[in-house]
PDB file of C-alpha atoms and ligand atoms in Angstrom:
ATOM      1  CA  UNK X   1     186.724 -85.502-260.634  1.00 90.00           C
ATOM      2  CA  UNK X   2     185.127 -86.706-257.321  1.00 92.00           C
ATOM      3  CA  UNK X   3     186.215 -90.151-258.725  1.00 95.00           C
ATOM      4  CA  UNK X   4     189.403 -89.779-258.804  1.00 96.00           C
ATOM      5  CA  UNK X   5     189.571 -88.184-254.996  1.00 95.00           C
ATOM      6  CA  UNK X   6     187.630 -90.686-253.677  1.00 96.00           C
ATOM      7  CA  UNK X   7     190.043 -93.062-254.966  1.00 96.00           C
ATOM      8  CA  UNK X   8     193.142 -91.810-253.995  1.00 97.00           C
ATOM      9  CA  UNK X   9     191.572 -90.849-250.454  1.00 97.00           C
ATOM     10  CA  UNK X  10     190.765 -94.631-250.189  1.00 95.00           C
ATOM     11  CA  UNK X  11     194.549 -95.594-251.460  1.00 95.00           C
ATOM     12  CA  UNK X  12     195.700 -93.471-248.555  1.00 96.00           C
ATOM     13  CA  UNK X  13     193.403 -94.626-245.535  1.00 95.00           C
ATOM     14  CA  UNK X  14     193.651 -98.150-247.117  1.00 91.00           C
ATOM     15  CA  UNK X  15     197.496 -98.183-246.183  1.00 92.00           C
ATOM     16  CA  UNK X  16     197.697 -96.197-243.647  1.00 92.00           C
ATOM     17  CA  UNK X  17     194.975 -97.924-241.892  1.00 88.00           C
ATOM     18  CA  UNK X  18     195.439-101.575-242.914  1.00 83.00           C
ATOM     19  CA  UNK X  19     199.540-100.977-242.015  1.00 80.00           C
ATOM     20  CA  UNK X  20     198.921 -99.951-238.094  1.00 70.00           C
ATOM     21  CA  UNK X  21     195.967-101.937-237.113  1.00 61.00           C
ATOM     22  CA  UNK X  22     195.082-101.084-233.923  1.00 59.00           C
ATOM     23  CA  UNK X  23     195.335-103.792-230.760  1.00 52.00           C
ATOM     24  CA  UNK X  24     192.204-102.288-228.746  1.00 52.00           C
ATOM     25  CA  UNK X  25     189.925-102.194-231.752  1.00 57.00           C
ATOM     26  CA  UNK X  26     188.453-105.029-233.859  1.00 52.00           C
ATOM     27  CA  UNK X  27     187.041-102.899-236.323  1.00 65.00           C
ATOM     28  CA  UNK X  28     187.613-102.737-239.956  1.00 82.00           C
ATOM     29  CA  UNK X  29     188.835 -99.791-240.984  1.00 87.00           C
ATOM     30  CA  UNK X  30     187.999-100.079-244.471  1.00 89.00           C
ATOM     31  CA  UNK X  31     184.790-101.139-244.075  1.00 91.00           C
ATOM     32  CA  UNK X  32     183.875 -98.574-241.868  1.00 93.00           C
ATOM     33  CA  UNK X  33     184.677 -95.460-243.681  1.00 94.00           C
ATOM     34  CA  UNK X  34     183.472 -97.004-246.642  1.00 94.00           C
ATOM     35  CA  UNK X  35     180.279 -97.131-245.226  1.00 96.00           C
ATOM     36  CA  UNK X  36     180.872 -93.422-243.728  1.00 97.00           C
ATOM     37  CA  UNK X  37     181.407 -92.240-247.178  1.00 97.00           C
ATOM     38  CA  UNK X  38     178.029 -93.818-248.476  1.00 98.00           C
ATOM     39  CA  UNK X  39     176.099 -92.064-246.095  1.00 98.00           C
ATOM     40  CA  UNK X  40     177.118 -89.016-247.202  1.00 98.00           C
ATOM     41  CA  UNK X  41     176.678 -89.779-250.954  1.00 97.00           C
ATOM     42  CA  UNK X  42     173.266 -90.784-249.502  1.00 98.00           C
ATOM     43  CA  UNK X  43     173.167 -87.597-247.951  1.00 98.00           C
ATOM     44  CA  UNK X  44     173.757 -85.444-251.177  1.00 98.00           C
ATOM     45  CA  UNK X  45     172.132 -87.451-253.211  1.00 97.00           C
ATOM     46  CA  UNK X  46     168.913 -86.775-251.403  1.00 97.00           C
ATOM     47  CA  UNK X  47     170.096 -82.893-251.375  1.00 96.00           C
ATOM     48  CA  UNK X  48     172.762 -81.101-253.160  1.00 97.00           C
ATOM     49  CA  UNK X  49     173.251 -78.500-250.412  1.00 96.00           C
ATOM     50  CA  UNK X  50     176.987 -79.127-249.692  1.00 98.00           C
ATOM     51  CA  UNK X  51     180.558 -79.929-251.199  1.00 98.00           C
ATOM     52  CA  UNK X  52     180.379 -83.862-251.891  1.00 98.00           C
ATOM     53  CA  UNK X  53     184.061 -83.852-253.152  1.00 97.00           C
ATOM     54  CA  UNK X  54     185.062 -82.045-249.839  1.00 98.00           C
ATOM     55  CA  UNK X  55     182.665 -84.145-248.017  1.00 98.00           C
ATOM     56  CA  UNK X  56     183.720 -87.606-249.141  1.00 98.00           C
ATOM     57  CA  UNK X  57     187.742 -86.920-248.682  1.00 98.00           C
ATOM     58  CA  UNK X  58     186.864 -86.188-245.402  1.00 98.00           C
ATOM     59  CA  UNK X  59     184.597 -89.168-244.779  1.00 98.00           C
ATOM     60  CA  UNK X  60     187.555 -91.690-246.079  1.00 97.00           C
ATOM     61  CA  UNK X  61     190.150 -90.157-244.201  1.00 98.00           C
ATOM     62  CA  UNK X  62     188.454 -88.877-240.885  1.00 97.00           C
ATOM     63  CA  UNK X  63     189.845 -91.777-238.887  1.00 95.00           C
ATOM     64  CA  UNK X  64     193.632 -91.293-240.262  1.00 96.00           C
ATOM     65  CA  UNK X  65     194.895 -88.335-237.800  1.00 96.00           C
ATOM     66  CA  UNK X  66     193.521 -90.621-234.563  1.00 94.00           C
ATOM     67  CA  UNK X  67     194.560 -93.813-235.555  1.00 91.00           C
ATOM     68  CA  UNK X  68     197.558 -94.397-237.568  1.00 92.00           C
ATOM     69  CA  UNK X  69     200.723 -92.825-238.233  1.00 93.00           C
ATOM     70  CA  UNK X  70     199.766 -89.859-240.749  1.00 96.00           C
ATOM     71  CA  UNK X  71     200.338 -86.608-239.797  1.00 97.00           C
ATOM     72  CA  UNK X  72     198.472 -82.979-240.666  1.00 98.00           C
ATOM     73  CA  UNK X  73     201.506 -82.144-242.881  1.00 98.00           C
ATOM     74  CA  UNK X  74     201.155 -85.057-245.045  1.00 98.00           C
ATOM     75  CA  UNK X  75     197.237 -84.626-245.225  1.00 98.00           C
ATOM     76  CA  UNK X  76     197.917 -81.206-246.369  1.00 98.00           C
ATOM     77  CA  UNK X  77     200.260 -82.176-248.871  1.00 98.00           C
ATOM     78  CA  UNK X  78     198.106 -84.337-250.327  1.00 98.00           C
ATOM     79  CA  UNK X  79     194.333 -83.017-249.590  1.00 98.00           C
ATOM     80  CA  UNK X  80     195.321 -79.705-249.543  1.00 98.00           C
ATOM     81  CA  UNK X  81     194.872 -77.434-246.584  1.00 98.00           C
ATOM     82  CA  UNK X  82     190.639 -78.093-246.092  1.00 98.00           C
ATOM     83  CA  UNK X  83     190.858 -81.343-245.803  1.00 98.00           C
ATOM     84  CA  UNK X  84     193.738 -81.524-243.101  1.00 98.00           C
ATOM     85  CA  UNK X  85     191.918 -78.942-240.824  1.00 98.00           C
ATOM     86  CA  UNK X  86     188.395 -81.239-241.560  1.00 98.00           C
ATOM     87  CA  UNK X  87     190.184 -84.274-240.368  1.00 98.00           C
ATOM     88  CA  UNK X  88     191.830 -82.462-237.375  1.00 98.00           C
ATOM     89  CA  UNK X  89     188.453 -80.957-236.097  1.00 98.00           C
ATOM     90  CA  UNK X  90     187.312 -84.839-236.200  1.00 98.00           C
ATOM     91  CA  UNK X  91     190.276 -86.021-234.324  1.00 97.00           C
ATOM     92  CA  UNK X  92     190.022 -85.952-230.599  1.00 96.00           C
ATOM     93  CA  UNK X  93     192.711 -83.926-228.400  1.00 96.00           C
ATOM     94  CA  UNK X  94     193.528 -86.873-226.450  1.00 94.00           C
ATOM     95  CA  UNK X  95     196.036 -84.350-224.072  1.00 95.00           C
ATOM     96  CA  UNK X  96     192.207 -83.877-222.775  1.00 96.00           C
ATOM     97  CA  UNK X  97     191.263 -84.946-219.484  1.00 94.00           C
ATOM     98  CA  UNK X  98     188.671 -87.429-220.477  1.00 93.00           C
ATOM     99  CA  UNK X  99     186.388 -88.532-223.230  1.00 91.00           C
ATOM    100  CA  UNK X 100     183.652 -86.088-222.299  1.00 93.00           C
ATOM    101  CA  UNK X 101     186.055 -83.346-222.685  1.00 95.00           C
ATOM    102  CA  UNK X 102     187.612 -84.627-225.839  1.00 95.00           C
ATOM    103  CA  UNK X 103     183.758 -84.670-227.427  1.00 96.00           C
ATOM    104  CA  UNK X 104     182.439 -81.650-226.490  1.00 96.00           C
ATOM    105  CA  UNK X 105     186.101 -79.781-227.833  1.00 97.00           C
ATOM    106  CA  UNK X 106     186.130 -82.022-231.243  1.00 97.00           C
ATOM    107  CA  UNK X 107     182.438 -80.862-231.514  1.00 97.00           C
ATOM    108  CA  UNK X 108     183.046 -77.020-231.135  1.00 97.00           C
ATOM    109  CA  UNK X 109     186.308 -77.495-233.239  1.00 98.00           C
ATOM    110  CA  UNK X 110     184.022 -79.024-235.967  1.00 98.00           C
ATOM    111  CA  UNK X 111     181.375 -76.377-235.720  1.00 97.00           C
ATOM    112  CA  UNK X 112     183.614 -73.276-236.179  1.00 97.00           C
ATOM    113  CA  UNK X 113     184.516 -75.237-239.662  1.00 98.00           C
ATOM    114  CA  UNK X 114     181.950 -75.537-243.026  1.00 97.00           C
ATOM    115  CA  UNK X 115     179.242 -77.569-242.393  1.00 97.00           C
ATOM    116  CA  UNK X 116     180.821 -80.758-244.280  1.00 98.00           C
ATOM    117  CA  UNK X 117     182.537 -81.683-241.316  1.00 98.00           C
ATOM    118  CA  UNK X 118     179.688 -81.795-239.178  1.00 98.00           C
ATOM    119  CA  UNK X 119     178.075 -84.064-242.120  1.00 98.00           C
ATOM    120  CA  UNK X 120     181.322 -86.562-241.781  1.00 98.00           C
ATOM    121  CA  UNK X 121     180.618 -86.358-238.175  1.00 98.00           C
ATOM    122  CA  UNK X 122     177.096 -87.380-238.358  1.00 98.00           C
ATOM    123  CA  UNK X 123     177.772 -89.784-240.788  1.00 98.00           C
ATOM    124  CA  UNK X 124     180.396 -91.238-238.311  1.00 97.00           C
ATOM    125  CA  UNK X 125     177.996 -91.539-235.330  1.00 97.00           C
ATOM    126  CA  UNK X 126     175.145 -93.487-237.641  1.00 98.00           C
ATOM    127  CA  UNK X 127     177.597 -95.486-239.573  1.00 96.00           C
ATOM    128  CA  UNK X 128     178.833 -96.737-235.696  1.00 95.00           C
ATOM    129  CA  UNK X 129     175.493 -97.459-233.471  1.00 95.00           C
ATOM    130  CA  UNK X 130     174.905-100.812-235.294  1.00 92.00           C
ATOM    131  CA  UNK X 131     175.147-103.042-232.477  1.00 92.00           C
ATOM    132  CA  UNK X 132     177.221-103.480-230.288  1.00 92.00           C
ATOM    133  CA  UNK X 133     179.977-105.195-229.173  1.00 89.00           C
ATOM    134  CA  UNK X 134     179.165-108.592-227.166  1.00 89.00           C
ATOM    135  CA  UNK X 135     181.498-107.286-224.547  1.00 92.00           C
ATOM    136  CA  UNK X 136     180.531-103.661-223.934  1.00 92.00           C
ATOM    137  CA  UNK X 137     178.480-103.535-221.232  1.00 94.00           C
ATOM    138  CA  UNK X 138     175.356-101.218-220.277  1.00 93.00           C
ATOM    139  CA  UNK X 139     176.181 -98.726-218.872  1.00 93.00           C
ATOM    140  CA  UNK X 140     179.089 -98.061-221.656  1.00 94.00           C
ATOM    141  CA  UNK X 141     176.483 -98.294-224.335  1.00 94.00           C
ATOM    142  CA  UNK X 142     174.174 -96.221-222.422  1.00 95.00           C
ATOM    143  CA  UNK X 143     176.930 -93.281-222.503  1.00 93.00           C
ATOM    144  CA  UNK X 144     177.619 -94.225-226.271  1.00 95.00           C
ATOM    145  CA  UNK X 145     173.898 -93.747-227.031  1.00 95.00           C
ATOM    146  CA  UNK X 146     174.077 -90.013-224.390  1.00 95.00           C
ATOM    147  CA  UNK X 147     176.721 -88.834-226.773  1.00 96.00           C
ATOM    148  CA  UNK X 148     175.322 -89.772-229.631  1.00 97.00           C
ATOM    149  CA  UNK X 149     172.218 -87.360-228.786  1.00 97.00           C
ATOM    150  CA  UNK X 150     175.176 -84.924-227.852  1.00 97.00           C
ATOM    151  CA  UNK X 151     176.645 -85.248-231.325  1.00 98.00           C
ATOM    152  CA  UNK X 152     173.099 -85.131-233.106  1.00 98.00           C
ATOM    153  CA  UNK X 153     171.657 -81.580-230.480  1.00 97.00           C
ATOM    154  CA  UNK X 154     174.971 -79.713-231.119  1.00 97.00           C
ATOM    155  CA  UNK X 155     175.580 -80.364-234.788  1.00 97.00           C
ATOM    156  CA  UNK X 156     171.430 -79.805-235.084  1.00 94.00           C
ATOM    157  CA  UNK X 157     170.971 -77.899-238.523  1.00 95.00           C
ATOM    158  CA  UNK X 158     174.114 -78.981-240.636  1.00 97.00           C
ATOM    159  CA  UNK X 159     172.002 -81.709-242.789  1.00 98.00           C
ATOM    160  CA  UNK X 160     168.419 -83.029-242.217  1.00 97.00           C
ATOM    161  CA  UNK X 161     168.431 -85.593-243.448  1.00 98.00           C
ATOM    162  CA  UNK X 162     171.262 -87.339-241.548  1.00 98.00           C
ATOM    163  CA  UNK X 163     170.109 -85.836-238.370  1.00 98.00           C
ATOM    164  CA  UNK X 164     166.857 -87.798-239.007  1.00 98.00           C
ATOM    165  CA  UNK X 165     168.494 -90.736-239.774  1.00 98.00           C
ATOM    166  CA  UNK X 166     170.711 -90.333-236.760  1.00 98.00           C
ATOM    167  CA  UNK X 167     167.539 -90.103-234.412  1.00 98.00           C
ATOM    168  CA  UNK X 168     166.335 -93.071-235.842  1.00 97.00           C
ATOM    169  CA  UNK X 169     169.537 -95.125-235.384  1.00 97.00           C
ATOM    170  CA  UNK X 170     169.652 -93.465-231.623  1.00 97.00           C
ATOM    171  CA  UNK X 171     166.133 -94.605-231.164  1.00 96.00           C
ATOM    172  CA  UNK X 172     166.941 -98.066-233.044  1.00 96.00           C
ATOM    173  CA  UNK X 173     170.224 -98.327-230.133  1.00 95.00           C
ATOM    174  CA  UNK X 174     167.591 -98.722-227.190  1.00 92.00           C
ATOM    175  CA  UNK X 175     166.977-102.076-227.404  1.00 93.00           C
ATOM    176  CA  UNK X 176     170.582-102.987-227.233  1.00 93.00           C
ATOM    177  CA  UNK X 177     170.346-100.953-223.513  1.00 89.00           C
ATOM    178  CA  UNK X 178     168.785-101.715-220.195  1.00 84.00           C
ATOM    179  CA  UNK X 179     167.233 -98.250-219.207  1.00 72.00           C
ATOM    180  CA  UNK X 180     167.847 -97.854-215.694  1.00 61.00           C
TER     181      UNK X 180
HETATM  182 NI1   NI T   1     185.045 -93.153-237.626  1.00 65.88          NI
END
């Protein structure tokens, strides 16, 4: 029952996540992959094309691999195999040189994998260009916007409707930006 794996999923990221807060980020954790997980109920709920119970495991747990103390090994042993290599795709290789790097390999990484991890992905990118910080400045969310467009051209064809939503919330993201 998808119930029952979106709960334990949430149980998981809830304690991982909520036990090793991070000191560089303000976010909350909880709140933000609840919200990724909506968007992809959205998602199938406007079209059944793709694996909601896969897709929402992965939503709640995408952030787990990069930011806290779980490991693939103890995704695996309790997700199963799919859902470790979903959340490892979505986890950037931070032995990478730099952050351009680490996107464009977590991107190709996510689309040699089913097309639910691309969704997660998308759902990710929306979920986060809500705006910004107070103390980012322009020119960081310019390059937030750029790879947002990167994200939505290279995963292009996974789901339409959260690419279209995703265009929207890129176009939506311009007024926090001075174009220069
Ligand atoms: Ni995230």
């Amino acid at each position: 029952m998808i119930q029952e794996k979106y709960q334990k999923a949430m149980k998981f990221a809830g304690v991982k996540h909520c036990s090793q807060p991070m000191p560089d980020k303000d976010a909350n954790y909880l709140l933000h992959i609840s919200n990724v997980a909506m968007e992809v109920l959205v998602a199938h709920h406007e079209l059944e094309d793709f694996d909601l119970e896969y897709a929402i495991q992965l939503a709640i747990l995408h952030d787990t691999l990069e930011d806290t103390n779980t490991t693939f090994e103890e995704l695996e042993e309790n997700f199963g195999i799919e859902v470790a290599e979903g959340v490892k795709a979505l986890t950037k290789d931070e032995s990478l040189p730099d952050k351009s790097s680490m996107m464009l390999d977590s991107l190709a990484r996510i689309q040699a994998l089913d097309k639910e991890v691309a969704i997660v992905k998308l759902a990710d990118r929306i979920t986060n260009l809500q705006e910004p910080p107070m103390h980012w400045v322009n020119e960081k969310k310019l390059a937030y916007r750029k790879e947002a467009q990167l994200i939505l051209e290279t995963l292009n064809g996974k789901n339409d409707y959260l690419s279209i939503r995703l265009q929207h919330k890129i176009d939506e993201y311009r007024s926090y930006c001075f174009e220069q």
